[in-house]
């Protein structure tokens, strides 16, 4: 059972009141209720309920339509006239299927570019979509008939350069695709580990140790030695995870 502070309770009431004043649809109001549940925003510095509402509405717009196995990403610097809210920071919004490594990978990209993260909200929601990928229901994670999705909202150092924003968005899409490749091929990589144990008994103990959650498998490829050319040649079609296309 989660404990909700008075500040968080007041925030939820404020957000509900804003939704009523804005004539938010029932679907949007329901989505926001689950989006902010257990957000514990009081530990993330000062916040403005109107700004949080505007940010969440923009995030909802981004995730309104999404095909399975595809990530949708937005980088933008909020302007009240365009986005319905204002912030001194730039926003990164992500909606994708829930999977391991997402938050670490997203935050590492920001760190790599020297961008400070001022706020991070990461609800994992139970989402139902129709065949066209249109969001039809938001619920608690693991609710019957829904699929778990990660909705990641970051507020980072302000970026005014439109080209830099576009480049960062493209880089983020590559990072998210790499995460998906590593997660989707995890079982296949463990299968290759078992083959290596059989083929290399002298290393079997170490390889078994690796396979007991002591090593994160991100990629695999089979290479054959070409003695005549003194090179290693990757076997076609053997790549898994990050090495799907070595």
Coordinates of N, CA and C in Angstrom, one line a residue:
X1 N 0.9 -1.2 0.0 CA 0.0 0.0 0.0 C 0.9 1.2 0.0
X2 N 0.6 2.2 -0.9 CA 1.4 3.4 -1.0 C 0.9 4.5 0.0
X3 N 1.8 5.3 0.5 CA 1.5 6.4 1.4 C 1.5 7.7 0.6
X4 N 0.4 8.4 0.7 CA 0.2 9.7 -0.1 C 0.3 10.8 0.9
X5 N 1.2 11.8 0.6 CA 1.4 12.9 1.5 C 0.3 13.9 1.3
X6 N 0.1 14.8 2.3 CA -0.9 15.8 2.2 C -0.7 16.7 0.9
X7 N 0.6 17.0 0.7 CA 0.9 17.8 -0.5 C 0.5 17.1 -1.8
X8 N 0.8 15.8 -1.9 CA 0.4 15.0 -3.1 C -1.2 15.0 -3.2
X9 N -1.8 14.8 -2.1 CA -3.3 14.8 -2.1 C -3.9 16.1 -2.6
X10 N -3.3 17.2 -2.1 CA -3.7 18.6 -2.5 C -3.4 18.7 -4.0
X11 N -2.3 18.2 -4.5 CA -1.9 18.3 -5.9 C -3.0 17.6 -6.7
X12 N -3.3 16.4 -6.3 CA -4.3 15.7 -7.1 C -5.7 16.4 -7.2
X13 N -6.0 17.0 -6.0 CA -7.3 17.8 -6.0 C -7.2 19.0 -7.0
X14 N -6.0 19.7 -6.9 CA -5.8 20.8 -7.8 C -5.8 20.4 -9.3
X15 N -5.2 19.3 -9.6 CA -5.2 18.8 -11.0 C -6.6 18.4 -11.4
X16 N -7.4 17.8 -10.5 CA -8.8 17.5 -10.9 C -9.6 18.8 -11.1
X17 N -9.4 19.8 -10.3 CA -10.1 21.0 -10.4 C -9.8 21.7 -11.8
X18 N -8.5 21.7 -12.1 CA -8.0 22.3 -13.4 C -8.7 21.5 -14.6
X19 N -8.7 20.2 -14.5 CA -9.4 19.4 -15.5 C -10.8 19.8 -15.7
X20 N -11.5 20.0 -14.6 CA -12.9 20.4 -14.7 C -13.1 21.7 -15.3
X21 N -12.2 22.7 -14.9 CA -12.3 24.0 -15.5 C -12.0 24.0 -17.0
X22 N -11.1 23.1 -17.4 CA -10.7 23.0 -18.8 C -11.6 22.2 -19.6
X23 N -12.7 21.7 -19.0 CA -13.6 20.8 -19.7 C -13.0 19.6 -20.3
X24 N -12.0 19.0 -19.5 CA -11.3 17.8 -20.0 C -12.3 16.7 -20.2
X25 N -12.1 15.9 -21.3 CA -12.9 14.7 -21.5 C -12.7 13.7 -20.4
X26 N -13.7 12.8 -20.2 CA -13.6 11.8 -19.2 C -12.4 11.0 -19.4
X27 N -12.1 10.7 -20.6 CA -10.9 9.8 -20.9 C -9.6 10.5 -20.5
X28 N -9.5 11.8 -20.8 CA -8.3 12.6 -20.4 C -8.2 12.7 -18.9
X29 N -9.3 13.0 -18.2 CA -9.3 13.1 -16.8 C -8.9 11.8 -16.1
X30 N -9.4 10.7 -16.6 CA -9.1 9.3 -16.1 C -7.6 9.1 -16.3
X31 N -7.1 9.4 -17.5 CA -5.7 9.2 -17.8 C -4.8 10.0 -16.9
X32 N -5.1 11.3 -16.6 CA -4.3 12.1 -15.7 C -4.3 11.6 -14.3
X33 N -5.4 11.0 -13.9 CA -5.5 10.5 -12.5 C -4.5 9.4 -12.3
X34 N -4.4 8.5 -13.3 CA -3.5 7.4 -13.2 C -2.0 7.9 -13.5
X35 N -1.9 8.8 -14.4 CA -0.6 9.4 -14.7 C 0.1 9.9 -13.5
X36 N -0.6 10.6 -12.6 CA 0.0 11.3 -11.5 C -0.1 10.5 -10.2
X37 N -0.7 9.3 -10.3 CA -0.9 8.5 -9.1 C 0.5 8.1 -8.6
X38 N 0.8 8.3 -7.2 CA 2.1 8.0 -6.6 C 3.3 8.6 -7.3
X39 N 3.0 9.8 -7.9 CA 4.1 10.5 -8.5 C 5.2 11.1 -7.6
X40 N 4.8 11.3 -6.3 CA 5.7 11.8 -5.3 C 6.4 13.1 -5.7
X41 N 5.7 14.0 -6.3 CA 6.3 15.2 -6.9 C 6.9 16.1 -5.8
X42 N 6.5 15.9 -4.6 CA 7.0 16.8 -3.5 C 8.5 16.6 -3.3
X43 N 9.0 15.5 -3.8 CA 10.5 15.3 -3.6 C 11.3 15.8 -4.8
X44 N 10.6 16.5 -5.8 CA 11.2 17.0 -7.0 C 11.3 18.5 -7.1
X45 N 11.3 19.2 -5.9 CA 11.4 20.6 -5.9 C 10.0 21.3 -6.1
X46 N 10.0 22.6 -6.4 CA 8.8 23.3 -6.6 C 8.0 22.9 -7.9
X47 N 6.7 22.9 -7.8 CA 5.9 22.6 -9.0 C 4.7 23.5 -9.0
X48 N 4.2 23.7 -10.2 CA 3.0 24.5 -10.4 C 2.0 23.6 -11.0
X49 N 0.8 23.4 -10.3 CA -0.2 22.5 -10.8 C -0.6 22.8 -12.3
X50 N -0.8 24.1 -12.6 CA -1.2 24.4 -14.0 C -0.1 24.0 -15.0
X51 N 1.2 24.1 -14.6 CA 2.2 23.7 -15.5 C 2.2 22.1 -15.6
X52 N 2.1 21.4 -14.5 CA 2.0 20.0 -14.5 C 0.9 19.5 -15.4
X53 N -0.3 20.2 -15.2 CA -1.4 19.8 -16.0 C -1.1 20.0 -17.5
X54 N -0.6 21.2 -17.9 CA -0.3 21.4 -19.3 C 0.7 20.4 -19.8
X55 N 1.7 20.1 -19.0 CA 2.7 19.1 -19.5 C 2.1 17.7 -19.7
X56 N 1.3 17.3 -18.8 CA 0.6 16.0 -18.9 C -0.3 16.0 -20.1
X57 N -1.0 17.1 -20.4 CA -1.9 17.1 -21.5 C -1.1 16.9 -22.8
X58 N 0.0 17.6 -22.9 CA 0.9 17.5 -24.1 C 1.4 16.1 -24.2
X59 N 1.8 15.5 -23.1 CA 2.3 14.1 -23.1 C 1.2 13.2 -23.6
X60 N -0.1 13.4 -23.2 CA -1.2 12.6 -23.6 C -1.4 12.8 -25.1
X61 N -1.3 14.0 -25.6 CA -1.5 14.2 -27.0 C -0.4 13.4 -27.8
X62 N 0.8 13.4 -27.3 CA 1.8 12.6 -28.0 C 1.5 11.1 -28.0
X63 N 0.9 10.6 -26.9 CA 0.7 9.2 -26.9 C -0.7 8.8 -27.3
X64 N -1.5 9.7 -27.9 CA -2.9 9.4 -28.3 C -2.9 8.3 -29.3
X65 N -1.9 8.3 -30.2 CA -1.8 7.2 -31.3 C -0.4 6.7 -31.3
X66 N -0.3 5.4 -31.1 CA 1.0 4.7 -31.2 C 0.9 3.3 -31.5
X67 N 1.6 2.8 -32.5 CA 1.6 1.4 -32.9 C 2.4 0.6 -32.0
X68 N 2.0 -0.6 -31.7 CA 2.8 -1.5 -30.9 C 4.2 -1.7 -31.4
X69 N 5.2 -1.7 -30.6 CA 6.6 -1.9 -30.9 C 7.2 -0.7 -31.5
X70 N 6.5 0.5 -31.4 CA 7.1 1.7 -31.8 C 7.1 2.7 -30.7
X71 N 8.2 3.5 -30.6 CA 8.3 4.5 -29.6 C 7.9 5.9 -30.2
X72 N 7.2 6.7 -29.5 CA 7.0 8.1 -30.0 C 7.7 9.0 -29.0
X73 N 8.4 10.0 -29.6 CA 9.3 10.9 -28.8 C 9.0 12.3 -29.2
X74 N 9.0 13.2 -28.3 CA 8.9 14.7 -28.5 C 9.9 15.4 -27.7
X75 N 10.6 16.3 -28.3 CA 11.5 17.3 -27.7 C 10.9 18.7 -28.0
X76 N 10.6 19.4 -27.0 CA 10.0 20.8 -27.2 C 10.3 21.7 -26.0
X77 N 10.4 23.0 -26.3 CA 10.5 24.0 -25.3 C 9.2 24.7 -25.1
X78 N 8.5 24.5 -24.0 CA 7.1 24.9 -23.8 C 6.9 26.4 -24.0
X79 N 5.9 26.7 -24.8 CA 5.5 28.1 -25.0 C 4.0 28.1 -24.8
X80 N 3.5 29.0 -23.9 CA 2.1 29.0 -23.5 C 1.1 29.0 -24.7
X81 N 1.4 29.9 -25.7 CA 0.5 30.0 -26.8 C 0.4 28.7 -27.7
X82 N 1.5 28.0 -27.7 CA 1.6 26.8 -28.6 C 1.3 25.5 -27.8
X83 N 1.7 25.5 -26.5 CA 1.6 24.2 -25.8 C 0.6 24.3 -24.6
X84 N 0.1 25.5 -24.3 CA -0.8 25.6 -23.1 C -0.1 25.7 -21.8
X85 N 1.2 25.8 -21.8 CA 1.9 25.9 -20.5 C 3.3 26.4 -20.8
X86 N 4.0 26.9 -19.8 CA 5.3 27.5 -20.0 C 6.3 26.9 -19.0
X87 N 7.5 26.8 -19.4 CA 8.6 26.3 -18.5 C 9.9 26.9 -18.9
X88 N 10.8 27.1 -17.9 CA 12.1 27.6 -18.3 C 13.0 26.5 -18.9
X89 N 12.5 25.2 -18.9 CA 13.3 24.1 -19.3 C 12.7 23.6 -20.7
X90 N 13.5 22.7 -21.3 CA 13.1 21.9 -22.4 C 12.5 20.6 -22.0
X91 N 11.5 20.1 -22.7 CA 10.8 18.8 -22.3 C 11.2 17.7 -23.2
X92 N 11.3 16.5 -22.7 CA 11.5 15.3 -23.4 C 10.3 14.4 -23.0
X93 N 9.5 14.0 -23.9 CA 8.4 13.1 -23.7 C 8.6 11.8 -24.5
X94 N 8.4 10.7 -23.8 CA 8.5 9.4 -24.5 C 7.3 8.6 -24.1
X95 N 6.8 7.8 -25.1 CA 5.7 6.8 -24.9 C 6.2 5.6 -25.6
X96 N 6.3 4.5 -24.9 CA 6.7 3.2 -25.5 C 6.3 2.0 -24.7
X97 N 6.4 0.9 -25.2 CA 6.1 -0.3 -24.5 C 7.0 -0.4 -23.3
X98 N 6.5 -0.8 -22.1 CA 7.4 -0.9 -21.0 C 8.4 -2.0 -21.1
X99 N 9.6 -1.7 -20.7 CA 10.7 -2.7 -20.8 C 11.8 -2.3 -19.9
X100 N 12.8 -3.2 -19.6 CA 13.9 -2.8 -18.7 C 14.8 -1.8 -19.5
X101 N 15.6 -1.1 -18.7 CA 16.7 -0.2 -19.2 C 16.2 1.1 -19.7
X102 N 14.9 1.4 -19.8 CA 14.4 2.6 -20.4 C 14.9 3.9 -19.8
X103 N 14.6 4.0 -18.5 CA 15.0 5.3 -17.8 C 16.5 5.5 -17.8
X104 N 17.2 4.4 -17.5 CA 18.7 4.5 -17.5 C 19.2 5.0 -18.8
X105 N 18.7 4.4 -19.9 CA 19.1 4.7 -21.2 C 18.8 6.2 -21.6
X106 N 17.6 6.6 -21.3 CA 17.1 8.0 -21.6 C 18.0 9.0 -20.8
X107 N 18.2 8.7 -19.5 CA 18.9 9.7 -18.7 C 20.4 9.7 -19.1
X108 N 20.9 8.6 -19.5 CA 22.3 8.5 -19.9 C 22.6 9.4 -21.2
X109 N 21.6 9.4 -22.1 CA 21.7 10.2 -23.3 C 21.8 11.7 -22.8
X110 N 20.9 12.1 -21.9 CA 21.0 13.5 -21.4 C 22.3 13.8 -20.8
X111 N 22.8 12.8 -19.9 CA 24.1 13.0 -19.3 C 25.2 13.2 -20.3
X112 N 25.2 12.4 -21.4 CA 26.2 12.4 -22.4 C 26.3 13.8 -23.1
X113 N 25.2 14.5 -23.1 CA 25.2 15.8 -23.7 C 25.3 16.9 -22.7
X114 N 25.6 16.5 -21.5 CA 25.7 17.5 -20.4 C 24.5 18.3 -20.1
X115 N 23.3 17.6 -20.2 CA 22.0 18.2 -20.0 C 21.5 17.8 -18.6
X116 N 21.3 18.8 -17.7 CA 20.8 18.5 -16.4 C 19.3 18.1 -16.4
X117 N 18.9 17.1 -15.6 CA 17.5 16.7 -15.6 C 16.9 17.4 -14.3
X118 N 15.9 18.3 -14.6 CA 15.3 19.0 -13.5 C 14.1 18.3 -12.9
X119 N 13.4 17.5 -13.7 CA 12.3 16.7 -13.3 C 12.1 15.5 -14.1
X120 N 11.8 14.4 -13.4 CA 11.5 13.1 -14.1 C 10.3 12.5 -13.6
X121 N 9.3 12.3 -14.4 CA 8.1 11.6 -14.1 C 8.0 10.3 -15.0
X122 N 7.8 9.2 -14.4 CA 7.8 7.9 -15.1 C 6.6 7.0 -14.7
X123 N 5.4 7.3 -15.0 CA 4.3 6.4 -14.8 C 4.4 5.2 -15.7
X124 N 4.1 4.0 -15.2 CA 3.9 2.8 -16.1 C 2.4 2.5 -16.0
X125 N 1.8 2.7 -17.2 CA 0.3 2.7 -17.2 C -0.2 1.5 -18.0
X126 N -1.4 1.0 -17.6 CA -2.1 0.0 -18.3 C -2.9 0.7 -19.4
X127 N -2.5 0.4 -20.7 CA -3.1 1.1 -21.8 C -3.8 0.2 -22.7
X128 N -5.0 0.6 -23.2 CA -5.7 -0.2 -24.2 C -5.8 0.7 -25.4
X129 N -5.5 0.1 -26.6 CA -5.6 0.8 -27.9 C -6.4 -0.1 -28.9
X130 N -6.9 0.6 -29.8 CA -7.6 -0.1 -30.9 C -6.6 -0.6 -32.0
X131 N -7.1 -1.2 -33.0 CA -6.3 -1.7 -34.0 C -5.4 -0.7 -34.7
X132 N -5.9 0.6 -34.7 CA -5.2 1.7 -35.4 C -4.2 2.3 -34.4
X133 N -4.1 1.8 -33.2 CA -3.1 2.3 -32.2 C -3.7 3.5 -31.4
X134 N -4.9 3.8 -31.5 CA -5.5 4.9 -30.8 C -5.8 4.5 -29.4
X135 N -5.4 5.4 -28.5 CA -5.6 5.1 -27.0 C -7.1 5.2 -26.7
X136 N -7.6 4.1 -26.1 CA -9.0 4.1 -25.8 C -9.3 4.0 -24.3
X137 N -8.3 3.6 -23.5 CA -8.5 3.5 -22.1 C -7.1 3.5 -21.4
X138 N -7.1 4.2 -20.2 CA -5.9 4.2 -19.3 C -6.4 3.6 -18.0
X139 N -5.5 2.7 -17.5 CA -5.8 2.1 -16.2 C -4.5 1.8 -15.4
X140 N -4.7 1.2 -14.3 CA -3.5 0.8 -13.5 C -2.7 -0.3 -14.3
X141 N -1.4 -0.3 -14.1 CA -0.6 -1.3 -14.7 C -1.1 -2.7 -14.4
X142 N -1.0 -3.5 -15.5 CA -1.4 -4.9 -15.4 C -2.9 -5.1 -15.2
X143 N -3.7 -4.1 -15.5 CA -5.2 -4.2 -15.5 C -5.6 -5.1 -16.7
X144 N -6.6 -5.9 -16.5 CA -7.1 -6.8 -17.5 C -7.4 -6.1 -18.8
X145 N -6.9 -6.7 -19.9 CA -7.2 -6.1 -21.2 C -6.3 -5.0 -21.6
X146 N -5.3 -4.6 -20.8 CA -4.4 -3.5 -21.1 C -2.9 -4.0 -21.3
X147 N -2.1 -3.2 -21.9 CA -0.7 -3.5 -22.1 C 0.1 -2.4 -21.3
X148 N 1.2 -2.8 -20.7 CA 2.0 -1.9 -19.9 C 2.8 -1.0 -20.8
X149 N 2.7 0.3 -20.6 CA 3.4 1.3 -21.4 C 4.2 2.2 -20.4
X150 N 5.4 2.6 -20.8 CA 6.2 3.6 -20.1 C 5.9 5.0 -20.7
X151 N 5.5 5.9 -19.8 CA 5.3 7.3 -20.2 C 6.4 8.1 -19.4
X152 N 7.4 8.5 -20.1 CA 8.5 9.2 -19.5 C 8.5 10.7 -19.8
X153 N 8.5 11.5 -18.8 CA 8.5 12.9 -18.9 C 9.8 13.5 -18.2
X154 N 10.6 14.1 -19.0 CA 11.8 14.8 -18.5 C 11.8 16.3 -18.7
X155 N 12.3 17.1 -17.8 CA 12.5 18.5 -18.0 C 14.0 18.7 -17.8
X156 N 14.6 19.2 -18.9 CA 16.1 19.3 -19.0 C 16.5 20.8 -19.2
X157 N 17.8 21.0 -19.2 CA 18.2 22.4 -19.5 C 17.6 22.9 -20.8
X158 N 17.3 24.2 -20.8 CA 16.6 24.8 -22.0 C 17.5 24.7 -23.2
X159 N 16.9 24.3 -24.3 CA 17.5 24.3 -25.6 C 16.7 25.1 -26.6
X160 N 17.3 26.1 -27.2 CA 16.6 27.0 -28.1 C 16.8 26.6 -29.6
X161 N 17.9 25.9 -29.9 CA 18.3 25.5 -31.2 C 17.4 24.4 -31.8
X162 N 16.6 24.7 -32.8 CA 15.6 23.8 -33.3 C 16.4 22.6 -33.9
X163 N 17.5 22.8 -34.6 CA 18.2 21.7 -35.2 C 18.8 20.8 -34.1
X164 N 19.3 21.3 -33.0 CA 19.8 20.5 -31.9 C 18.6 19.7 -31.3
X165 N 17.4 20.2 -31.2 CA 16.3 19.5 -30.7 C 16.0 18.3 -31.6
X166 N 16.0 18.6 -32.9 CA 15.7 17.5 -33.9 C 16.8 16.4 -33.8
X167 N 18.0 16.8 -33.7 CA 19.1 15.8 -33.6 C 19.0 15.0 -32.4
X168 N 18.7 15.6 -31.2 CA 18.5 14.9 -30.0 C 17.3 13.9 -30.1
X169 N 16.2 14.3 -30.7 CA 15.1 13.4 -30.9 C 15.5 12.2 -31.7
X170 N 16.2 12.4 -32.8 CA 16.6 11.3 -33.6 C 17.5 10.3 -32.8
X171 N 18.5 10.9 -32.0 CA 19.3 10.1 -31.2 C 18.6 9.3 -30.2
X172 N 17.5 9.9 -29.6 CA 16.7 9.2 -28.6 C 16.0 8.1 -29.3
X173 N 15.5 8.2 -30.5 CA 14.8 7.1 -31.2 C 15.8 6.0 -31.4
X174 N 17.0 6.3 -31.7 CA 18.0 5.2 -31.9 C 18.3 4.5 -30.6
X175 N 18.4 5.2 -29.5 CA 18.6 4.6 -28.2 C 17.5 3.7 -27.8
X176 N 16.3 4.2 -28.0 CA 15.1 3.4 -27.7 C 15.0 2.1 -28.5
X177 N 15.4 2.2 -29.8 CA 15.4 1.0 -30.7 C 16.5 0.0 -30.2
X178 N 17.6 0.5 -29.7 CA 18.6 -0.3 -29.2 C 18.1 -1.1 -28.0
X179 N 17.4 -0.4 -27.1 CA 16.9 -1.0 -25.9 C 15.9 -2.1 -26.3
X180 N 15.1 -1.8 -27.3 CA 14.1 -2.8 -27.7 C 14.8 -4.0 -28.3
X181 N 15.8 -3.8 -29.1 CA 16.6 -4.9 -29.7 C 17.2 -5.8 -28.6
X182 N 17.8 -5.2 -27.6 CA 18.4 -6.0 -26.5 C 17.4 -6.8 -25.7
X183 N 16.3 -6.1 -25.4 CA 15.2 -6.8 -24.6 C 14.6 -7.9 -25.4
X184 N 14.2 -7.7 -26.7 CA 13.5 -8.7 -27.5 C 14.4 -9.9 -27.7
X185 N 15.7 -9.7 -27.8 CA 16.6 -10.8 -28.2 C 17.3 -11.4 -26.9
X186 N 16.8 -11.0 -25.8 CA 17.4 -11.5 -24.5 C 17.4 -13.1 -24.4
X187 N 16.2 -13.7 -24.7 CA 16.1 -15.1 -24.6 C 17.0 -15.8 -25.6
X188 N 17.1 -15.2 -26.8 CA 17.9 -15.8 -27.9 C 19.4 -15.7 -27.5
X189 N 19.8 -14.6 -26.9 CA 21.2 -14.5 -26.4 C 21.5 -15.5 -25.3
X190 N 20.6 -15.8 -24.4 CA 20.8 -16.8 -23.4 C 20.9 -18.2 -24.1
X191 N 20.2 -18.4 -25.2 CA 20.3 -19.7 -25.9 C 21.7 -19.8 -26.5
X192 N 22.2 -18.7 -27.0 CA 23.6 -18.8 -27.5 C 24.6 -19.0 -26.4
X193 N 24.3 -18.5 -25.2 CA 25.2 -18.7 -24.1 C 25.2 -20.2 -23.8
X194 N 24.1 -20.9 -23.8 CA 24.0 -22.3 -23.5 C 24.8 -23.1 -24.6
X195 N 24.8 -22.6 -25.8 CA 25.6 -23.3 -26.9 C 27.1 -23.1 -26.6
X196 N 27.4 -21.9 -26.2 CA 28.8 -21.7 -25.8 C 29.3 -22.5 -24.7
X197 N 28.4 -22.8 -23.7 CA 28.8 -23.6 -22.6 C 29.1 -25.0 -23.1
X198 N 28.3 -25.5 -24.0 CA 28.5 -26.9 -24.5 C 29.7 -26.9 -25.4
X199 N 30.0 -25.9 -26.2 CA 31.1 -25.9 -27.1 C 32.4 -25.6 -26.4
X200 N 32.4 -25.0 -25.2 CA 33.6 -24.6 -24.5 C 33.6 -25.0 -23.1
X201 N 33.7 -26.3 -22.8 CA 33.6 -26.8 -21.4 C 34.6 -26.2 -20.5
X202 N 35.8 -25.8 -21.0 CA 36.8 -25.3 -20.1 C 36.4 -23.9 -19.5
X203 N 35.4 -23.3 -20.2 CA 34.9 -22.0 -19.7 C 33.5 -22.1 -19.2
X204 N 33.0 -23.3 -19.0 CA 31.6 -23.5 -18.7 C 31.2 -22.9 -17.3
X205 N 32.0 -23.0 -16.3 CA 31.7 -22.5 -15.0 C 31.5 -20.9 -15.1
X206 N 32.5 -20.3 -15.8 CA 32.4 -18.8 -15.9 C 31.1 -18.4 -16.7
X207 N 30.9 -19.1 -17.7 CA 29.7 -18.8 -18.6 C 28.4 -19.0 -17.8
X208 N 28.3 -20.1 -17.0 CA 27.1 -20.3 -16.2 C 27.0 -19.2 -15.2
X209 N 28.1 -18.7 -14.6 CA 28.0 -17.6 -13.7 C 27.4 -16.4 -14.4
X210 N 27.9 -16.1 -15.6 CA 27.4 -14.9 -16.3 C 25.9 -15.0 -16.5
X211 N 25.4 -16.3 -16.8 CA 24.0 -16.4 -17.1 C 23.1 -16.4 -15.9
X212 N 23.6 -16.3 -14.7 CA 22.8 -16.2 -13.5 C 22.6 -14.7 -13.0
X213 N 22.3 -13.9 -14.0 CA 22.0 -12.5 -13.7 C 23.2 -11.7 -13.2
X214 N 24.4 -12.2 -13.6 CA 25.6 -11.5 -13.2 C 26.2 -10.7 -14.4
X215 N 25.5 -10.7 -15.5 CA 26.0 -10.0 -16.7 C 24.8 -9.5 -17.5
X216 N 24.8 -8.3 -18.0 CA 23.7 -7.8 -18.8 C 24.1 -8.1 -20.3
X217 N 23.3 -8.9 -21.0 CA 23.6 -9.2 -22.4 C 22.9 -8.2 -23.2
X218 N 23.7 -7.4 -24.0 CA 23.2 -6.4 -24.8 C 23.3 -6.8 -26.3
X219 N 24.2 -7.6 -26.7 CA 24.3 -8.0 -28.1 C 25.1 -9.3 -28.2
X220 N 24.9 -9.9 -29.3 CA 25.6 -11.2 -29.7 C 25.8 -11.3 -31.2
X221 N 26.9 -11.8 -31.6 CA 27.1 -12.1 -33.0 C 28.2 -13.2 -33.1
X222 N 28.1 -14.1 -34.1 CA 29.0 -15.2 -34.3 C 30.1 -14.7 -35.3
X223 N 31.3 -14.8 -34.9 CA 32.4 -14.5 -35.8 C 33.2 -15.7 -36.1
X224 N 33.6 -15.9 -37.4 CA 34.5 -17.0 -37.8 C 35.8 -16.5 -38.2
X225 N 36.9 -17.2 -37.8 CA 38.2 -16.7 -38.1 C 38.6 -17.1 -39.6
X226 N 39.1 -16.1 -40.3 CA 39.6 -16.3 -41.7 C 41.1 -16.3 -41.6
X227 N 41.7 -17.5 -41.5 CA 43.2 -17.6 -41.3 C 43.9 -17.0 -42.5
X228 N 43.4 -17.1 -43.7 CA 44.1 -16.6 -44.9 C 44.2 -15.1 -44.9
X229 N 43.2 -14.5 -44.4 CA 43.2 -13.0 -44.4 C 43.5 -12.4 -43.0
X230 N 43.7 -13.3 -42.1 CA 44.0 -12.9 -40.7 C 42.9 -11.9 -40.1
X231 N 41.7 -12.3 -40.4 CA 40.6 -11.4 -39.9 C 39.4 -12.3 -39.3
X232 N 38.5 -11.6 -38.7 CA 37.3 -12.3 -38.2 C 36.1 -11.8 -39.1
X233 N 35.3 -12.8 -39.5 CA 34.2 -12.5 -40.4 C 32.9 -12.8 -39.6
X234 N 32.0 -11.8 -39.6 CA 30.7 -12.0 -38.9 C 29.8 -12.9 -39.7
X235 N 29.3 -13.9 -39.1 CA 28.4 -14.9 -39.8 C 27.1 -14.1 -40.1
X236 N 26.7 -14.1 -41.4 CA 25.5 -13.4 -41.8 C 24.3 -13.9 -41.0
X237 N 23.5 -12.9 -40.5 CA 22.3 -13.2 -39.9 C 22.4 -13.6 -38.4
X238 N 23.6 -13.6 -37.9 CA 23.8 -14.1 -36.5 C 23.6 -13.1 -35.5
X239 N 23.6 -11.8 -35.8 CA 23.5 -10.7 -34.9 C 22.2 -10.7 -34.1
X240 N 22.4 -10.4 -32.8 CA 21.3 -10.3 -31.9 C 21.4 -9.0 -31.0
X241 N 20.4 -8.5 -30.5 CA 20.5 -7.3 -29.7 C 21.1 -6.1 -30.4
X242 N 22.0 -5.5 -29.8 CA 22.7 -4.3 -30.4 C 23.5 -4.7 -31.6
X243 N 23.8 -6.0 -31.8 CA 24.6 -6.4 -32.9 C 23.7 -7.1 -34.0
X244 N 22.4 -6.7 -34.0 CA 21.6 -7.2 -35.1 C 22.1 -6.8 -36.4
X245 N 22.7 -5.6 -36.5 CA 23.3 -5.2 -37.8 C 24.8 -4.7 -37.4
X246 N 25.7 -5.7 -37.2 CA 27.0 -5.3 -36.8 C 27.8 -4.6 -37.9

